[in-house]
Coordinates of C-alpha atoms and ligand atoms in Angstrom, one line a residue:
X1 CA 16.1 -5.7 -14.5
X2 CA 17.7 -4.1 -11.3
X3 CA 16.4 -1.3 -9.1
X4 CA 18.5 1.3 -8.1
X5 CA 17.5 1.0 -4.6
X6 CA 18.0 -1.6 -1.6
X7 CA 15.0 -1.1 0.2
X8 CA 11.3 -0.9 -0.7
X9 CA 10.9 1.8 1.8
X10 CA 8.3 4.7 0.1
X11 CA 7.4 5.3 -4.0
X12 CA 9.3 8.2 -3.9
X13 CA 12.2 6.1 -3.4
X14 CA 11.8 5.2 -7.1
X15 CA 11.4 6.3 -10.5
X16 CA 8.5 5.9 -12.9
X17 CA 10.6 3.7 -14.8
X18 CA 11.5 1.2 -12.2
X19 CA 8.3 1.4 -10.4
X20 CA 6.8 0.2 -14.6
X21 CA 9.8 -2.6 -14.0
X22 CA 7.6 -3.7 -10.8
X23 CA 4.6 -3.4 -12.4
X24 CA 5.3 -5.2 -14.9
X25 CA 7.2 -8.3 -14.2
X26 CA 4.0 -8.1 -11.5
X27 CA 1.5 -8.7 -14.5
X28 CA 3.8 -11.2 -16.6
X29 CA 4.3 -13.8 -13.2
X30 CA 0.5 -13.2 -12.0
X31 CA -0.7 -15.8 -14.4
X32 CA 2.3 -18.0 -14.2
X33 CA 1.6 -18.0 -10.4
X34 CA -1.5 -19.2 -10.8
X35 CA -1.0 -21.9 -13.1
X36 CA 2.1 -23.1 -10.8
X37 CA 4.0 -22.2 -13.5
X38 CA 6.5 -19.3 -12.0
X39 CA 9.7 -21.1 -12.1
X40 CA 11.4 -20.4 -8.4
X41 CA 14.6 -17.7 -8.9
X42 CA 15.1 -17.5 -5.7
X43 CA 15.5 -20.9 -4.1
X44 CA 16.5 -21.2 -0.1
X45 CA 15.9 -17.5 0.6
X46 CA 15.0 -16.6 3.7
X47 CA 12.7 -13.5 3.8
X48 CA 11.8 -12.3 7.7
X49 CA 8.2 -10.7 7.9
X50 CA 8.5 -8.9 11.3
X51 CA 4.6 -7.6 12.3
X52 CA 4.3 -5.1 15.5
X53 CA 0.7 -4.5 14.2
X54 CA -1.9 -7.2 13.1
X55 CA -2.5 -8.9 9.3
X56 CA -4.2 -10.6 7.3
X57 CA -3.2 -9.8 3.2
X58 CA 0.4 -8.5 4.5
X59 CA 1.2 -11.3 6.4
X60 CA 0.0 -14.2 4.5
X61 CA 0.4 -12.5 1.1
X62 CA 4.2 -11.9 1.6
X63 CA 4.6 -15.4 3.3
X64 CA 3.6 -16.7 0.5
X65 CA 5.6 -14.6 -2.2
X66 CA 9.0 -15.7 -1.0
X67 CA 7.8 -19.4 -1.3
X68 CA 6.2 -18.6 -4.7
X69 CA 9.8 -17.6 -5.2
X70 CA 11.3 -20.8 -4.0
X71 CA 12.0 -19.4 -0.8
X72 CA 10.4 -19.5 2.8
X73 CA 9.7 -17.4 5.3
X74 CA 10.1 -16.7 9.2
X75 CA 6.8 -14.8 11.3
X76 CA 8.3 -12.5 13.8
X77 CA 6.4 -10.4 16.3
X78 CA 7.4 -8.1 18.6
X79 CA 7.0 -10.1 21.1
X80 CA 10.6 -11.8 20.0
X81 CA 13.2 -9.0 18.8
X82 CA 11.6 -6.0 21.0
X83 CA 13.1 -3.8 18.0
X84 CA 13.6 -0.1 19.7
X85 CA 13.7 -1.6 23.3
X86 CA 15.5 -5.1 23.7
X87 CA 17.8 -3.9 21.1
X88 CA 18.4 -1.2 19.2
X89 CA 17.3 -1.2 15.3
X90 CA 21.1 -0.5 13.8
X91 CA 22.3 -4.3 15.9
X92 CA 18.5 -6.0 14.6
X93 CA 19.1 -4.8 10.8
X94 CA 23.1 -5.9 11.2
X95 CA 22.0 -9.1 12.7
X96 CA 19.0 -10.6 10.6
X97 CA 21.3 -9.5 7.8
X98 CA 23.4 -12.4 8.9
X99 CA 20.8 -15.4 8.7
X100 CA 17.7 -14.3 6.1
X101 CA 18.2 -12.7 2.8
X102 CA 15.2 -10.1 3.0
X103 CA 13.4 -8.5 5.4
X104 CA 9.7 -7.4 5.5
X105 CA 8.7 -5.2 8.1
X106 CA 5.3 -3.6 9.9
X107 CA 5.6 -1.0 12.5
X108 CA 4.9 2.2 13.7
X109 CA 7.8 4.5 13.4
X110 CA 8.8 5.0 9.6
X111 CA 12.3 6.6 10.5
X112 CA 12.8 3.1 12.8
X113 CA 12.7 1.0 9.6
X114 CA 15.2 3.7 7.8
X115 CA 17.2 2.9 10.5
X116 CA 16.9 -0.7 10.3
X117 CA 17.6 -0.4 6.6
X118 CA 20.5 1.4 6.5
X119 CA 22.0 -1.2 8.7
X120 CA 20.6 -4.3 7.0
X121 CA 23.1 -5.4 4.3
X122 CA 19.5 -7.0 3.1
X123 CA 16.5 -5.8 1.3
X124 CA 14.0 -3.9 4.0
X125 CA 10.5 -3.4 2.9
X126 CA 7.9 -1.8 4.1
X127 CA 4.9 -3.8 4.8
X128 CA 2.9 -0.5 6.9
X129 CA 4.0 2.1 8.5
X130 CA 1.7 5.1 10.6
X131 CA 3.4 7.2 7.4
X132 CA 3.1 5.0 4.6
X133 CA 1.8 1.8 2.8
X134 CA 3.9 1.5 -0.1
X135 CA 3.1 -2.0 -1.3
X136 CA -1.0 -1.4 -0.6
X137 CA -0.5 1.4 -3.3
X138 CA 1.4 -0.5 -6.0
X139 CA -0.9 -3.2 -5.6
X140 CA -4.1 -1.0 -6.2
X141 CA -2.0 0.5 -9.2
X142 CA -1.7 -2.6 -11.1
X143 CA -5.6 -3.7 -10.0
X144 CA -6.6 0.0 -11.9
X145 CA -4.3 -0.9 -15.0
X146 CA -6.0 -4.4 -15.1
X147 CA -9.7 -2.7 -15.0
X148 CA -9.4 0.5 -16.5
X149 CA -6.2 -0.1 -18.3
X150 CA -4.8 2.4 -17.4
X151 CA -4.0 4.9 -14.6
X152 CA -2.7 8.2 -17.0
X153 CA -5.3 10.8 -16.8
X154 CA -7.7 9.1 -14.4
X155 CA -9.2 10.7 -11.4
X156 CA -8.8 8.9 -8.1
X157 CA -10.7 10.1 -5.2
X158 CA -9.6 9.0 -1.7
X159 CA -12.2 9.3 0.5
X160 CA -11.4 9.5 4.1
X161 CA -8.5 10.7 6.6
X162 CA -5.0 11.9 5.2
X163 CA -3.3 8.6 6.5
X164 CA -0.7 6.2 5.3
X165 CA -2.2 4.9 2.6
X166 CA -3.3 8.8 1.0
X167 CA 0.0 9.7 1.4
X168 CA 1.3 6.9 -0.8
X169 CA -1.2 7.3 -2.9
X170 CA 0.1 11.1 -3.1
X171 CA 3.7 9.7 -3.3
X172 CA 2.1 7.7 -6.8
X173 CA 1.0 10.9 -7.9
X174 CA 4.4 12.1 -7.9
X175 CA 5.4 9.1 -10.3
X176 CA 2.6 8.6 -12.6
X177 CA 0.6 11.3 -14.1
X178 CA -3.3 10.7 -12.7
X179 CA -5.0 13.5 -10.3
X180 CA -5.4 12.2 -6.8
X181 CA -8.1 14.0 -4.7
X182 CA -8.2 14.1 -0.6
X183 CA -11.6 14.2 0.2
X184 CA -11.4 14.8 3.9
X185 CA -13.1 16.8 7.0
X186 CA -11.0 19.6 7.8
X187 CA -8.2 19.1 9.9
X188 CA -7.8 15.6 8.7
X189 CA -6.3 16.2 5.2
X190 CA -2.2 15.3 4.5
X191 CA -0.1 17.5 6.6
X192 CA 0.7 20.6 4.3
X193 CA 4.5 20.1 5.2
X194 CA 4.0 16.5 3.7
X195 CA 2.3 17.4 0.4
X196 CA 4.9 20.4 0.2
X197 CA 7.7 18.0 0.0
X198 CA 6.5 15.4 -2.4
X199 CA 5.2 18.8 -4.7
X200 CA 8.5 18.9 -5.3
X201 CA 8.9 16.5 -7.6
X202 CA 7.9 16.7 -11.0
X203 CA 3.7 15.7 -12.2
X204 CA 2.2 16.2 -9.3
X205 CA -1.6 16.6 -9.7
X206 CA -2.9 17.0 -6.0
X207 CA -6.1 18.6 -4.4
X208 CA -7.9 18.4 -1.4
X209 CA -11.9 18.7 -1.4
X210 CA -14.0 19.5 1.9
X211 CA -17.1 18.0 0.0
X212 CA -17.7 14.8 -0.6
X213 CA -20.6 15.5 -3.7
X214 CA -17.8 18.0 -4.8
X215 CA -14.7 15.8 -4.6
X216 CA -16.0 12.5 -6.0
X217 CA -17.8 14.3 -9.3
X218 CA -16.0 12.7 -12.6
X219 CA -13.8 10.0 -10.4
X220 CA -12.9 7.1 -12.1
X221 CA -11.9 5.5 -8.4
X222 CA -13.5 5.8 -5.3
X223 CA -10.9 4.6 -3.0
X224 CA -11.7 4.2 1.0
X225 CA -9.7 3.2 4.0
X226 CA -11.0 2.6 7.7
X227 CA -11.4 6.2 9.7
X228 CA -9.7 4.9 12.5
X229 CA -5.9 3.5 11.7
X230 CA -3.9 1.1 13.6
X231 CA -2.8 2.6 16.6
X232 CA -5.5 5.4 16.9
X233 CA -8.3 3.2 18.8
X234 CA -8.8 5.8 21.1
X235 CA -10.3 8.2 18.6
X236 CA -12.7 6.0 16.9
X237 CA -16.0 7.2 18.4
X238 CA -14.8 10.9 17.9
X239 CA -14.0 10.1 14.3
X240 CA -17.0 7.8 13.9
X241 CA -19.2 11.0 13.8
X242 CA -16.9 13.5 12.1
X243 CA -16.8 11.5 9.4
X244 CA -20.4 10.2 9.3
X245 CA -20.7 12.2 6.2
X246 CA -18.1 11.1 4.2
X247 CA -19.2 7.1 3.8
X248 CA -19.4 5.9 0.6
X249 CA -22.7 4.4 -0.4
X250 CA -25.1 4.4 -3.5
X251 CA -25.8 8.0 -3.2
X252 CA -22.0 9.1 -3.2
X253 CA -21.3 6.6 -5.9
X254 CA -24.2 7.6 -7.9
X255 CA -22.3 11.2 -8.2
X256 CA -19.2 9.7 -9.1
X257 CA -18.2 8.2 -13.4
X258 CA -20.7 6.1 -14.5
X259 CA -18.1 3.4 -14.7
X260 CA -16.1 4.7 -11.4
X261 CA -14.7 1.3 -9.7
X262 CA -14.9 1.1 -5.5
X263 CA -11.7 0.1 -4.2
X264 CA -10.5 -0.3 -0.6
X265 CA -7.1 -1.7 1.3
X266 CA -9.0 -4.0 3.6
X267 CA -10.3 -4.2 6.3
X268 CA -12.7 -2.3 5.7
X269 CA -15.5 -1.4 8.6
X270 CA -18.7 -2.3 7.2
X271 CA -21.5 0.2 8.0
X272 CA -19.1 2.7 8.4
X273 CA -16.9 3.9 5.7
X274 CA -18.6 1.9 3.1
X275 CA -22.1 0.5 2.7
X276 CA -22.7 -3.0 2.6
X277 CA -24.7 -1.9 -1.1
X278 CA -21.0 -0.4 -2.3
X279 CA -18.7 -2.8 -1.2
X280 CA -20.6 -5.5 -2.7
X281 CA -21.3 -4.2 -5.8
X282 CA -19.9 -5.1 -9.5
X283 CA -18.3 -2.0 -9.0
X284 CA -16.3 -3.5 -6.3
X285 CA -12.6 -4.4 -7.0
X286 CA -11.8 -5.0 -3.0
X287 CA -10.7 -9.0 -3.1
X288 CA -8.7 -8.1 -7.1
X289 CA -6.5 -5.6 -4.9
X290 CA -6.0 -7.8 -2.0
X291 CA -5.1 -10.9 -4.6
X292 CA -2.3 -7.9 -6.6
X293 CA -0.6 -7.4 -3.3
X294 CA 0.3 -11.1 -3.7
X295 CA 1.8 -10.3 -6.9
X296 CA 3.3 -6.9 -6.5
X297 CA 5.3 -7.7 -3.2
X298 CA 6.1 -10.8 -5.1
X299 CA 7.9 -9.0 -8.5
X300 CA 9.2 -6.2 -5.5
X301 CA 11.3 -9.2 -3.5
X302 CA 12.5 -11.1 -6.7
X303 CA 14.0 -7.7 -8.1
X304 CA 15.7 -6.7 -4.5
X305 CA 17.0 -10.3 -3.7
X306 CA 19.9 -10.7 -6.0
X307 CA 19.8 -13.9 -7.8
X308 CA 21.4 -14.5 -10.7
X309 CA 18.2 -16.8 -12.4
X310 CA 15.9 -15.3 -15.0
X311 CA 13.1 -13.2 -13.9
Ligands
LIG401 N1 -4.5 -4.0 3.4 C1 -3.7 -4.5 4.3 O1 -2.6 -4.2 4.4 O2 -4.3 -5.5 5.0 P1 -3.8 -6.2 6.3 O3 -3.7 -5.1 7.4 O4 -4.7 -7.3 6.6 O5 -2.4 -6.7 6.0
LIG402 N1 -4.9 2.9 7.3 C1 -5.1 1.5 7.8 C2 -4.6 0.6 6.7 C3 -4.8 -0.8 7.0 C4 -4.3 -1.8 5.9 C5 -4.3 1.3 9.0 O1 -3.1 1.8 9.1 O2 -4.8 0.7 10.0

């Protein structure tokens, strides 16, 4: 069980095949987890969790992976390494490379962690990025597969800016064959350049939908994310009304499967993108995808980290 790659950088990185491998070591450990049952293939490994942007499910969810693992962890902000300006991101990667065994990353600048992984001689992954959310996706993936089996032929419908976690939702739609929907104001839909790209690859089943009634017709997932990201604070009142009409709430989700499931990364904005009704509904599945990002970075560390124990 090895993937071809170092880093957990973007899905694209990876095959359908090896991002199955993920998910499915990901499904056999989550119960031996929880039972304290997962014996630890990765004893004394180090794993670095650097955060230039706040947490709650990254940080402590990836913390404690790498103990689940046998591990431990160190909590770096950039308040320490100054990544970019103290010292440039080829010397950081090189360095840490020298004393932990992984390194887990949150930041702004997507190419910054390319750099720092191709001068890490350790795994880099990719805990958030302004471009992408890699392991937020995988996560929701394996919390679809555990409520609606499966995620071949469904509909998932992400309601709200084109933003890192659409486009790795898009990235997923390159890899497993479901049809994602952008259901966005215009002139807040993925960058054309961006979806041109990842069309590329084979199974792509993409479209973007102005109208909320429109987009969310026949969705088995309603999937939301705050309208504002990290880092674009200055735009939240502008964005508060633009997308006024696109929160989710009985009436959208009334329009939607009769069995569609709510999902959201967390945190979510109350009030805003989703109604209090929604998010607390049976149809809700927000607290089972923060638990699967537990267990997805989990499988994603234990296949990077060489080790030469059974998985
Ligand atoms: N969904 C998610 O990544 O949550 P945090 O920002 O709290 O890590
Ligand atoms: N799009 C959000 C996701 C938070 C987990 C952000 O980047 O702030």
């Amino acid at each position: 069980m090895k993937l071809s790659k170092k880093d957990f950088l973007s899905i694209r990185d990876f095959s359908k095949e090896e991002l199955r491998t993920i998910l499915d070591l990901s499904r056999k450990q989550k119960p031996l987890a929880k039972a304290f049952k997962l014996e630890p293939s990765h004893p004394g490994r180090v794993l670095a969790c650097i955060f230039h942007k706040p947490s709650l499910r990254t940080r402590i969810s990836f913390e404690i992976s790498i103990r689940q693992l046998g591990g431990s962890s160190l909590y770096i902000t950039d308040k320490e390494i100054g990544i970019g300006n103290r010292e440039a991101p080829k010397d950081v990667g090189a360095v840490l490379s020298r004393y932990v065994d992984g390194i887990m990353i949150r930041t702004f600048d997507q190419e910054m962690i390319e750099t720092l992984a191709a001068n890490a001689t350790v795994p880099v992954i990719n805990g958030l990025t302004d471009l992408l959310h890699p392991c937020q996706v995988m996560g929701d993936i394996m919390t679809i597969e555990e409520h609606l089996e499966s995620i071949e032929g469904k509909k998932v419908v992400f309601v709200g800016d084109g933003n890192n976690v659409a486009r790795s939702w898009l990235n997923a739609a390159s890899r497993f064959p479901f049809k994602f929907v952008l259901n966005s104001p215009s002139g807040y839909q993925l960058e054309d350049s961006y979806v041109e790209e990842v069309k590329k690859d084979e199974n792509l089943d993409y479209e973007w939908i102005e109208d909320p009634a429109e987009a969310v017709r026949d969705a088995d997932v309603i999937y939301s994310d705050v309208w504002a990201s990290m880092g674009q604070e200055s735009e939240k009142e502008k964005r508060l009304k633009i997308f006024r009409p696109y929160q989710i709430n009985d009436k959208l989700m009334e329009l939607a499967g009769r069995d569609a499931i709510f999902m959201h990364c967390l945190p979510a904005h109350r009030g805003e993108e989703v109604s209090d009704s929604v998010i607390d509904s049976k149809r809700s599945v927000v607290y089972d995808e923060a638990e699967n990002r537990l267990h997805i970075q989990r499988a994603i560390i234990a296949l990077l980290m060489p080790t030469d124990r059974e998985l």
